[in-house]
GROMACS .gro file of C-alpha atoms in nm:
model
  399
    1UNK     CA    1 -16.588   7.838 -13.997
    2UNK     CA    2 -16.404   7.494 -13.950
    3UNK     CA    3 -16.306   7.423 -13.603
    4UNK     CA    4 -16.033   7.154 -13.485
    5UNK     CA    5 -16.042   7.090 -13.116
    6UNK     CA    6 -15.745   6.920 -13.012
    7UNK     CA    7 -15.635   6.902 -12.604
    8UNK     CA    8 -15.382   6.829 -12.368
    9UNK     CA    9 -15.112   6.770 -12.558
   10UNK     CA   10 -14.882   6.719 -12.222
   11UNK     CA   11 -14.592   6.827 -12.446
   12UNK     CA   12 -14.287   6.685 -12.239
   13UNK     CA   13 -14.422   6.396 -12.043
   14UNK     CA   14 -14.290   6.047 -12.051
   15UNK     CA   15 -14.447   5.734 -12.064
   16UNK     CA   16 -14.270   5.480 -11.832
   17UNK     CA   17 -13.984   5.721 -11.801
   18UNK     CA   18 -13.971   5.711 -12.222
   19UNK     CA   19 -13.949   6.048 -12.351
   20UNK     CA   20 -14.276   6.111 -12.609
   21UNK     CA   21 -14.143   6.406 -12.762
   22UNK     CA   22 -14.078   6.178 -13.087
   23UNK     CA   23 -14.414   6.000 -13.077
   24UNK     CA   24 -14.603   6.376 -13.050
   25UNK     CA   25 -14.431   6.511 -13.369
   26UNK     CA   26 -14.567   6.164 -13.584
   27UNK     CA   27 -14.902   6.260 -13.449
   28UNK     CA   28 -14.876   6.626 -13.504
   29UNK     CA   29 -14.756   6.595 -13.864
   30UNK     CA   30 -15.133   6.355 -13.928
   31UNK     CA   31 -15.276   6.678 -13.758
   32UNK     CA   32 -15.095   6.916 -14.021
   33UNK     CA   33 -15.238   6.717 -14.309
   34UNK     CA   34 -15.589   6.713 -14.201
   35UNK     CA   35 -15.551   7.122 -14.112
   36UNK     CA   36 -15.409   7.132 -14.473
   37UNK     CA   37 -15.670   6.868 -14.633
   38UNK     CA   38 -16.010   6.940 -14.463
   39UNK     CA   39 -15.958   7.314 -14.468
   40UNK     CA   40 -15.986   7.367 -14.101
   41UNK     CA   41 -15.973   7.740 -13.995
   42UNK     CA   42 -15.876   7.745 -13.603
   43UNK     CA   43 -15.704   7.490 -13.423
   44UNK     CA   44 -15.825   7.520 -13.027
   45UNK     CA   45 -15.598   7.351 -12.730
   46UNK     CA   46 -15.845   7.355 -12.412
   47UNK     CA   47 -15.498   7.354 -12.162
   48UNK     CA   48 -15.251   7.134 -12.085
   49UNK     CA   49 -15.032   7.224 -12.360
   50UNK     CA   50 -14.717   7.139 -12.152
   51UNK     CA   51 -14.670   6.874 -11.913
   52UNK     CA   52 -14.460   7.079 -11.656
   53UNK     CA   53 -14.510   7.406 -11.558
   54UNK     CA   54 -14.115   7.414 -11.611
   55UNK     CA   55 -14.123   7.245 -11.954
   56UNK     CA   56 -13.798   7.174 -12.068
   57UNK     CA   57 -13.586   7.312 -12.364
   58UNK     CA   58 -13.690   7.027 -12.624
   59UNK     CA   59 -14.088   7.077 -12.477
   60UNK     CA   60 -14.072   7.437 -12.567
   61UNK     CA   61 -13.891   7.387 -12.925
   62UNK     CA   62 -14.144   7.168 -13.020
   63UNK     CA   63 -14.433   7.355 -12.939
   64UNK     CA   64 -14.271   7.633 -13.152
   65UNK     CA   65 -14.261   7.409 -13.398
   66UNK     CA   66 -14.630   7.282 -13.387
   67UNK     CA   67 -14.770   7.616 -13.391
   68UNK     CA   68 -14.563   7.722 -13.682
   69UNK     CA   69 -14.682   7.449 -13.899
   70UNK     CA   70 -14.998   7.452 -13.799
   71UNK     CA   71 -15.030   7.838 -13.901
   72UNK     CA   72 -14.808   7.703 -14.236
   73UNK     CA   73 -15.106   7.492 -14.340
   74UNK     CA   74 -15.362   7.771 -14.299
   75UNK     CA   75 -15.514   7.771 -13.984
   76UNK     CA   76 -15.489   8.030 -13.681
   77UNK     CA   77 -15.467   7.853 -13.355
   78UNK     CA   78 -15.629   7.919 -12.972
   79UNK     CA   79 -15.487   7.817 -12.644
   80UNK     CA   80 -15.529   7.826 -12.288
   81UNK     CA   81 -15.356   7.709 -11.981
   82UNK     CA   82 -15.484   7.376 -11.814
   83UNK     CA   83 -15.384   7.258 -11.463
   84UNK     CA   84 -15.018   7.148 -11.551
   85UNK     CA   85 -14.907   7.470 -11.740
   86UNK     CA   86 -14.770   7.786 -11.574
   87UNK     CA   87 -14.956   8.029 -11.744
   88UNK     CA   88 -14.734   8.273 -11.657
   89UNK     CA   89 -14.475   8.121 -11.872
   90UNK     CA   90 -14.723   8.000 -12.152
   91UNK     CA   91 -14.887   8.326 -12.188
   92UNK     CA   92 -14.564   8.513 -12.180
   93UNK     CA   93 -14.510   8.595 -12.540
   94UNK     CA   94 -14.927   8.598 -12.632
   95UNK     CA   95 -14.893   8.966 -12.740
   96UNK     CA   96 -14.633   8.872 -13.001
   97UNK     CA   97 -14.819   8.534 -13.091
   98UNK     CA   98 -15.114   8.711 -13.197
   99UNK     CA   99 -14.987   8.886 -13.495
  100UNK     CA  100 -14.905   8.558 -13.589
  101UNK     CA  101 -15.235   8.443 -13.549
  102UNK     CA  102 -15.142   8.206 -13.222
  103UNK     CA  103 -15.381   8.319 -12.919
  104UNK     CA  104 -15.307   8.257 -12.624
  105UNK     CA  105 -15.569   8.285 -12.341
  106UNK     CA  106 -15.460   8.238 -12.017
  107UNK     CA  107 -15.495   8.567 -11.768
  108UNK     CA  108 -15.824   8.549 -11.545
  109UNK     CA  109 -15.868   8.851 -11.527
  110UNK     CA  110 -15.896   8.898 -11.919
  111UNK     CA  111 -16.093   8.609 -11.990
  112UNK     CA  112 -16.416   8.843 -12.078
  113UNK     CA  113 -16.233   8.962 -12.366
  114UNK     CA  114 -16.268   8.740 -12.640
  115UNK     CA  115 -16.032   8.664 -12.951
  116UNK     CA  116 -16.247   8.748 -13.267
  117UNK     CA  117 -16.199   8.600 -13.567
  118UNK     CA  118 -16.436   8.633 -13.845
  119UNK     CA  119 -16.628   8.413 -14.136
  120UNK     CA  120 -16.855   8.495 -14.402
  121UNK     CA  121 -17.142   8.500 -14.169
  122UNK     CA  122 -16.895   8.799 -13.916
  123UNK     CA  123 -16.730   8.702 -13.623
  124UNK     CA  124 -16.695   8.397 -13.446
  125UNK     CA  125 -16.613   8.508 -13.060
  126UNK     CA  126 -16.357   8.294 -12.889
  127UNK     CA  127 -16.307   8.271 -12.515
  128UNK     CA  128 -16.033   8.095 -12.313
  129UNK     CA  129 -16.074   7.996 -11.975
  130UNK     CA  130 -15.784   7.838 -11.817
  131UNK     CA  131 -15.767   7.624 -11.543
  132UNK     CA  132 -15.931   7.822 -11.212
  133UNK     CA  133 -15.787   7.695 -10.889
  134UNK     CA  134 -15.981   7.809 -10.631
  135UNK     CA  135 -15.747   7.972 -10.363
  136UNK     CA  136 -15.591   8.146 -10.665
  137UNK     CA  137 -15.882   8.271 -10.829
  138UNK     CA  138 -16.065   8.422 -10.485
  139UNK     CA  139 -15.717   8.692 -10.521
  140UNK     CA  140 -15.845   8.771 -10.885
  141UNK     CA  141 -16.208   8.814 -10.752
  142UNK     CA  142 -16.211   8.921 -10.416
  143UNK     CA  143 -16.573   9.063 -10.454
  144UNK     CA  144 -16.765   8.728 -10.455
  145UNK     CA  145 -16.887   8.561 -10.142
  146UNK     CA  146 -16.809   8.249 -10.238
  147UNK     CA  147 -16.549   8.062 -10.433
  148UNK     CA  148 -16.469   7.777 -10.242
  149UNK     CA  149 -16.437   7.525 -10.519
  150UNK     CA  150 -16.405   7.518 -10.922
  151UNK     CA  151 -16.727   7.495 -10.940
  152UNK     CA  152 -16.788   7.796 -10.777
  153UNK     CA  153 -16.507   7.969 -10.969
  154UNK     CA  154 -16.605   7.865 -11.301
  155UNK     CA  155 -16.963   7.973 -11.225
  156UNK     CA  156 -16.860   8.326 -11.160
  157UNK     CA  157 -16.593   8.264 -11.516
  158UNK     CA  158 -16.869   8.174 -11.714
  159UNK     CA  159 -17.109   8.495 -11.590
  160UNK     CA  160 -16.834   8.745 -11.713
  161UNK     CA  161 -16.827   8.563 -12.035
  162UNK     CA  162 -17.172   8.549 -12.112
  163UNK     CA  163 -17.198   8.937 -11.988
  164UNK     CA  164 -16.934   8.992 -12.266
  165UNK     CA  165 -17.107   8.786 -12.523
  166UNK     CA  166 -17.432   8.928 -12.470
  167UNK     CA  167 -17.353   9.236 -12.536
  168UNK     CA  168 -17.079   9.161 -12.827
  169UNK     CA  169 -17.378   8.903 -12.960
  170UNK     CA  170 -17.332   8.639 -13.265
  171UNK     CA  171 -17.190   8.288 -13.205
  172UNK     CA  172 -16.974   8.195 -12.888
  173UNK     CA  173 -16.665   7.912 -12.845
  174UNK     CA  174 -16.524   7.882 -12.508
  175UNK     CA  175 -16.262   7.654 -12.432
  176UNK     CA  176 -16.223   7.583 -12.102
  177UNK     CA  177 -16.011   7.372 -11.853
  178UNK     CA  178 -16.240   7.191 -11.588
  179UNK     CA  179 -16.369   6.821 -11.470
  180UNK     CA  180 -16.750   6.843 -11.602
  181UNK     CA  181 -16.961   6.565 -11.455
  182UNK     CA  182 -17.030   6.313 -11.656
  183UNK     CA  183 -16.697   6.266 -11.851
  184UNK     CA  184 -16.643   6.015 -11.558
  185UNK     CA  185 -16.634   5.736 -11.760
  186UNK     CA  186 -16.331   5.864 -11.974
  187UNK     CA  187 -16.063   5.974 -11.706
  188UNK     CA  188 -15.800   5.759 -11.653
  189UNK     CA  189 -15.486   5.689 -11.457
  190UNK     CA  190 -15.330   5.976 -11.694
  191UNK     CA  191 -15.531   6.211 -11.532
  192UNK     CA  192 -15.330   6.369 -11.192
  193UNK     CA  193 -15.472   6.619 -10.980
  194UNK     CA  194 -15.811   6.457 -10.995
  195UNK     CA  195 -15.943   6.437 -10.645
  196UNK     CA  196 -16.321   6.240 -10.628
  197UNK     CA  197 -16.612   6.480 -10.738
  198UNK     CA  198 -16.525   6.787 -10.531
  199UNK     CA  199 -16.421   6.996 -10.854
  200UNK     CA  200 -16.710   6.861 -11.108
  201UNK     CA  201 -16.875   7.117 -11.262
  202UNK     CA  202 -17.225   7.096 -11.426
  203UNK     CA  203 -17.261   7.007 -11.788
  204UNK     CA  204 -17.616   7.288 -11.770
  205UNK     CA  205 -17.287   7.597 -11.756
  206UNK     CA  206 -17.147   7.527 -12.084
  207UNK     CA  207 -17.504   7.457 -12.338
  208UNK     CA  208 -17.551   7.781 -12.444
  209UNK     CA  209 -17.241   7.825 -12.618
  210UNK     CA  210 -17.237   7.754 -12.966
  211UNK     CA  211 -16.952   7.510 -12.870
  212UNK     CA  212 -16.752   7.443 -12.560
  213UNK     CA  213 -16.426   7.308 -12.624
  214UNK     CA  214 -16.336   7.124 -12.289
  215UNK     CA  215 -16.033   6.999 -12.157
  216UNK     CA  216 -15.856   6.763 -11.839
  217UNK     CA  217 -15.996   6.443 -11.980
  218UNK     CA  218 -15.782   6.213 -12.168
  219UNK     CA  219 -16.031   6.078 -12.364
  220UNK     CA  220 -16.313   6.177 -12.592
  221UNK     CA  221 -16.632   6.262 -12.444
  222UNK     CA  222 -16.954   6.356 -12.566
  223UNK     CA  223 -17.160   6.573 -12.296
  224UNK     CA  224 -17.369   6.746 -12.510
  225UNK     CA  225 -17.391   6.791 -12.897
  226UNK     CA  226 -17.192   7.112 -12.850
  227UNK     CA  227 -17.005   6.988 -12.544
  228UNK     CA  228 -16.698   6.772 -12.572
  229UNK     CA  229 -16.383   6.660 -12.469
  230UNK     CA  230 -16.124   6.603 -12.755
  231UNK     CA  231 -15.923   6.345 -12.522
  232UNK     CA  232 -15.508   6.379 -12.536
  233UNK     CA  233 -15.399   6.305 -12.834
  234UNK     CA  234 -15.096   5.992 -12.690
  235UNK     CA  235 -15.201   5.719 -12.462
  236UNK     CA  236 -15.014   5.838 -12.112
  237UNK     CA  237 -15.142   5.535 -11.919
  238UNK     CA  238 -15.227   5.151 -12.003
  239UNK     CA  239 -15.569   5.222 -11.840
  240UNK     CA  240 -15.648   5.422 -12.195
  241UNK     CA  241 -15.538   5.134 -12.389
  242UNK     CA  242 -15.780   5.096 -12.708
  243UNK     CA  243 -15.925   5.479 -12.637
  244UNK     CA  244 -15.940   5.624 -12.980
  245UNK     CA  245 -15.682   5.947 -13.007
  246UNK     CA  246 -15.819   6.240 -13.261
  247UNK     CA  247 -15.972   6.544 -13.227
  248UNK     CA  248 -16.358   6.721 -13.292
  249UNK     CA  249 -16.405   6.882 -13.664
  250UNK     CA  250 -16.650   7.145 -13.569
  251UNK     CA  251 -16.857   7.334 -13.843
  252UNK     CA  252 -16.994   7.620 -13.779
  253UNK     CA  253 -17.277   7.859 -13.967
  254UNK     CA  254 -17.424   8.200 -13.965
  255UNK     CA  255 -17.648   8.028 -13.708
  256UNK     CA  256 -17.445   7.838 -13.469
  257UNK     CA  257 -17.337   7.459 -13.485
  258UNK     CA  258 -17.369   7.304 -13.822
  259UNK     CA  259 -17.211   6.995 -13.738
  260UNK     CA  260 -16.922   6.766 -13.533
  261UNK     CA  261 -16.723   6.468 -13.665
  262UNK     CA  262 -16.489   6.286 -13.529
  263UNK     CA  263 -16.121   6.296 -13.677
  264UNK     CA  264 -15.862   6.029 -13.583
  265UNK     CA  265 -15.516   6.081 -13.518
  266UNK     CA  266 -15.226   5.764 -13.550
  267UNK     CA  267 -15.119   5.568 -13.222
  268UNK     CA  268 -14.737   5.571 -13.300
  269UNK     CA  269 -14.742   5.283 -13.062
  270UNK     CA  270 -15.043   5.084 -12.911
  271UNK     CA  271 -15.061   4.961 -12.544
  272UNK     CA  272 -15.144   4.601 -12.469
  273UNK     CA  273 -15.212   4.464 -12.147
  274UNK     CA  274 -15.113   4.075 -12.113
  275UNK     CA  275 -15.171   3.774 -11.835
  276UNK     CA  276 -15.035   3.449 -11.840
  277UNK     CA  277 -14.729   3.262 -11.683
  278UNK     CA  278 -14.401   3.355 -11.811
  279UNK     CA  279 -14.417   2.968 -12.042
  280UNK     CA  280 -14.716   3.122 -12.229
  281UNK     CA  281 -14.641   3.463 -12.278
  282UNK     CA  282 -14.296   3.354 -12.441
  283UNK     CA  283 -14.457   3.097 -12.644
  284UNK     CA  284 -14.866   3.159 -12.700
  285UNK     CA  285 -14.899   3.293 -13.084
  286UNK     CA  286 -15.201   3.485 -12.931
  287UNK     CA  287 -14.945   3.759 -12.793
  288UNK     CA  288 -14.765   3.755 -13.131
  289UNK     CA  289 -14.952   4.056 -13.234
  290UNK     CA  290 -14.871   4.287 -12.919
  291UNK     CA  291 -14.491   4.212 -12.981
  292UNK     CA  292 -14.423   4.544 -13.123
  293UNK     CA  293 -14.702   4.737 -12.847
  294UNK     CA  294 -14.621   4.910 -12.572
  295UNK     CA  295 -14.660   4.646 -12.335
  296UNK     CA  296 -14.822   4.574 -11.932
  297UNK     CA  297 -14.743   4.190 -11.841
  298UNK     CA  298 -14.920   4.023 -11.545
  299UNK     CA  299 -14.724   3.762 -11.466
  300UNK     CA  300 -14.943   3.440 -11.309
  301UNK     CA  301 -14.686   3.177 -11.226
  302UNK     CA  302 -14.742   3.062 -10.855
  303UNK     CA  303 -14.411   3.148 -10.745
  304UNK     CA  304 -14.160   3.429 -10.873
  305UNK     CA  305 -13.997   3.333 -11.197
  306UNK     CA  306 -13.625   3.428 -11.196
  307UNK     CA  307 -13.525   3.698 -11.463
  308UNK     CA  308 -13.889   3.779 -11.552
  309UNK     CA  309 -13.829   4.089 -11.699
  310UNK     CA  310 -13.506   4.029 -11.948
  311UNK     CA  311 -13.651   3.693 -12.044
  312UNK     CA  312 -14.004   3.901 -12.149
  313UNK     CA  313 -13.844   4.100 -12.309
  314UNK     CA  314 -13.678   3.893 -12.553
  315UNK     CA  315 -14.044   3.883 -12.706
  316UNK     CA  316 -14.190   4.212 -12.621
  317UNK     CA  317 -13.894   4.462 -12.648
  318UNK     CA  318 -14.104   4.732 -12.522
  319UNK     CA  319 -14.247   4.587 -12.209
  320UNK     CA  320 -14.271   4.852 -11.950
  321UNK     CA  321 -14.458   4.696 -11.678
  322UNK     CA  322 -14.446   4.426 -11.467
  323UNK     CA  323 -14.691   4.277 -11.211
  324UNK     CA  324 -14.694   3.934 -11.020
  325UNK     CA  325 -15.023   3.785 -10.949
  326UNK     CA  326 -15.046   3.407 -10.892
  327UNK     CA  327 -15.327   3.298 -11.038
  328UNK     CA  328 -15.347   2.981 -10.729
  329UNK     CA  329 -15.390   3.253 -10.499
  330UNK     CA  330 -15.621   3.489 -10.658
  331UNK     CA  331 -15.868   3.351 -10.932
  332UNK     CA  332 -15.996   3.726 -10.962
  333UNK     CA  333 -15.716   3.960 -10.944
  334UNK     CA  334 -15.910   4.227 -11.003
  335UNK     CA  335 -16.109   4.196 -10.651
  336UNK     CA  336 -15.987   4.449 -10.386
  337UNK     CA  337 -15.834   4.335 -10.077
  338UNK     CA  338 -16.154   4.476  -9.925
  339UNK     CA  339 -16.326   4.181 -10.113
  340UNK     CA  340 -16.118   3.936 -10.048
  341UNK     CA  341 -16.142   3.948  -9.714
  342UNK     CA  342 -16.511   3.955  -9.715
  343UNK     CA  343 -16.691   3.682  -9.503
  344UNK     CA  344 -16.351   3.539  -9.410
  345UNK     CA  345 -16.345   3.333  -9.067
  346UNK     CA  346 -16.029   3.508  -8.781
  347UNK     CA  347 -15.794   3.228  -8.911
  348UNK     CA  348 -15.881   3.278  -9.279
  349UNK     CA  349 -15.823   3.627  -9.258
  350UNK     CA  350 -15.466   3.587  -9.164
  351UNK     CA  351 -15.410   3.352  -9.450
  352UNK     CA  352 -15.552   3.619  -9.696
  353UNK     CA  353 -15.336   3.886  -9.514
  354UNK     CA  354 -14.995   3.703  -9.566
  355UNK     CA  355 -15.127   3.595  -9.918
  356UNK     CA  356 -15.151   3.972  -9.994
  357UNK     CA  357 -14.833   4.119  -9.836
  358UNK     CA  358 -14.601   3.832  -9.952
  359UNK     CA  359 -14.733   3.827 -10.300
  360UNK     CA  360 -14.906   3.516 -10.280
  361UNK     CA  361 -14.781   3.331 -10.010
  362UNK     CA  362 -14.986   3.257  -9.734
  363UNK     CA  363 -14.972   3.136  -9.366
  364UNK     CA  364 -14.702   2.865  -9.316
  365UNK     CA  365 -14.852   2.556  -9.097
  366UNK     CA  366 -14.662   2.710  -8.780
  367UNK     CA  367 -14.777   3.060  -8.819
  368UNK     CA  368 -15.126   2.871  -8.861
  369UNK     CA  369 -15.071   2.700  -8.520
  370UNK     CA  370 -14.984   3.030  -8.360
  371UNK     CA  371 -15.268   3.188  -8.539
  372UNK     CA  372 -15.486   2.960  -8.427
  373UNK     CA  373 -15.316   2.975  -8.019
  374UNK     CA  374 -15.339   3.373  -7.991
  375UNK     CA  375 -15.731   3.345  -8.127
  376UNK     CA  376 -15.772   3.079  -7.908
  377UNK     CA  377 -15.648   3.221  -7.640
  378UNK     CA  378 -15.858   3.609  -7.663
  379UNK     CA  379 -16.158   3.370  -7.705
  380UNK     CA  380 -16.129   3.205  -7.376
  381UNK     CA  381 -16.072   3.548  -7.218
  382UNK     CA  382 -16.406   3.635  -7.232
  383UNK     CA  383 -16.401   3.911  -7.478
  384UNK     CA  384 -16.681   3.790  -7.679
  385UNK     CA  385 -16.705   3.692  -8.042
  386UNK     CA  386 -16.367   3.782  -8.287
  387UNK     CA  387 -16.398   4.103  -8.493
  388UNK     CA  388 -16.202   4.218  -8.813
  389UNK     CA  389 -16.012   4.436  -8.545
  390UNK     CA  390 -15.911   4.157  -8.337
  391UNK     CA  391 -15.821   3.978  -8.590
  392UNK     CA  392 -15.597   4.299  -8.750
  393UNK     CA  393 -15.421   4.243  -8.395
  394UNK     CA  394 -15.347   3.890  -8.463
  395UNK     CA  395 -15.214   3.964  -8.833
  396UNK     CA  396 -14.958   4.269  -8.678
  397UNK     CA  397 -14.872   3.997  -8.397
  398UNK     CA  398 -14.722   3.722  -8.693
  399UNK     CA  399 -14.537   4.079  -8.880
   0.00000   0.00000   0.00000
């Protein structure tokens, strides 16, 4: 059995405020061909099919129209709900899907029962497991003692499934909607609803299946050999600019995993992130090949250009974003405020402070004088040596 894995699709969300609908069709007609060309049997979507959990008119037409070419070219296709689907509404016509050969896998209380579709070597057992928030999932199981967080929940998930598989036996794909540790390096700005490590699960609950089809992360990820994250298949944020967008080709035989290659998929348009004053991103030929990108400028000019944006965009027509970061007031724009401040003496520190809340501008030589007078002035009152409080005190006194 050949095996696509394809996820979060985000069908309906914009880039910039840009509608994407267009951009998902180019890629989904390069998915088509290589369904139709490399003979793949089931297409799997690990959640996040939809952006909204209200998708919109021209979201839901289009996601007919996916899944009806996609079971035009041959294949049969696999879904479950991820984090921004209702899967109230995406489940709602599953019963009627499946004589189609569209299943859709998003009740947690039916996750146990797999969707069985056979090979040469008998049936391949498929299990969806949407996206489990916790307060949500203690209603479905209110026998278990704990279920305080996803990991929790998808430990209890998983136990169901594997009772189910081990008595059903043969080879087992879940797909499943979750943060699994180690895919840290791949999330992205993309990614919402991703709060620090409280909802990682453990790699060690997925590597008994003959393949776990995972998704939340927007880009690939290789956890295990039969543990992966497909990535989404647009860039939704410039911090996955040059991520590769495809999906995993998964083989499978009569005795599990045969093999995994990577498939790509076209960027309708590429992102490009750009720095330089507004003179040399209008006229460097090194930005002539991002012209047509989408495109993130940093502008580095030590004072506010007028017009930034309109003159920019006489070059790059689809610049989207705009920063200002004078390059004579912070050689490494990339240090936190945090850092910046580091080691600073009182006086300093309100400099840096202005700097930072005036985009570059700093303390004028009278609000260094009075600076200088109200630090002077605690000093001699006998409260010791200045701290980074007092000297928050002194930076509230000149706002």
């Amino acid at each position: 059995m050949r095996i696509l894995h394809i996820s979060d699709w985000h069908i309906g969300r914009t880039f910039h405020k840009l509608p994407t609908l267009d951009a998902l069709t180019t890629v989904f007609d390069a998915v088509e061909t290589i369904v139709r060309e490399r003979s793949v049997d089931v297409v799997v979507a690990a959640g996040d099919v939809f952006d909204s959990s209200t998708p919109s008119a021209d979201a839901v037409r289009l996601l007919d129209a996916i899944l009806t070419r996609l079971t035009g070219a041959g294949a049969r296709v696999v879904l479950t709900s991820g984090n921004h689907d209702s899967p109230a509404r995406l489940g709602a016509k599953a019963v009627f899907a499946a004589t189609a050969g569209i299943h859709v896998l998003t009740e947690p209380d039916r996750l146990a029962e797999p969707v069985g579709l056979d090979d040469e070597h008998g049936a391949v057992l498929f299990y969806g497991v949407p996206y489990l928030e916790p307060a949500l999932a203690r209603q479905h199981w209110r026998d278990v003692e704990v279920m305080r967080s996803q990991k929790d929940a998808l430990a209890h998930a998983l136990s169901l499934v594997r009772a189910d598989w081990s008595a059903r036996g043969g080879r087992a794909v879940v797909l499943a909607h979750t943060f699994v540790h180690g895919a840290d390096a791949q999330s992205c700005d993309s990614e919402r609803d991703i709060v620090g490590g409280v909802d990682k699960v453990p790699v060690d609950f997925f590597r008994d299946f003959t393949y776990a089809a995972l998704g939340h992360i927007h880009g690939r990820a290789t956890l295990a050999e039969n543990v992966r994250y497909s990535g989404a298949p647009l860039h939704y944020s410039f911090s996955e600019a040059g991520k590769p967008r495809g999906g995993w080709l998964v083989d499978l035989d009569g005795a599990g995993l045969a093999s995994v290659e990577w498939v790509g998929l076209p960027v309708p348009r590429p992102l490009a992130a750009i720095v330089g004053t507004v003179a040399d991103l209008l006229a460097d030929e090194r930005f002539e090949a991002v012209t047509d990108h989408w495109v993130s400028a940093t502008i580095t000019d030590p004072t506010r250009p007028m017009n930034t944006l309109r003159r920019l965009q006489t070059r790059f027509p689809h610049l989207v974003e705009l920063a200002f970061a004078p390059s004579d007031r912070f050689d490494d724009r990339a240090a936190s405020y945090t850092e910046r401040i580091k080691g600073k003496t009182d006086l300093e520190l309100v400099d840096v402070f202005l700097a930072n809340v005036r985009n570059g501008e700093g303390a004028s030589a009278d609000e260094t004088d009075l600076a200088r007078e109200v630090i002077g002035a605690r000093a001699t009152g006998g409260e010791g040596p200045r701290s980074t409080a007092d000297a928050a005190d002194v930076e509230r006194s000149l706002t």
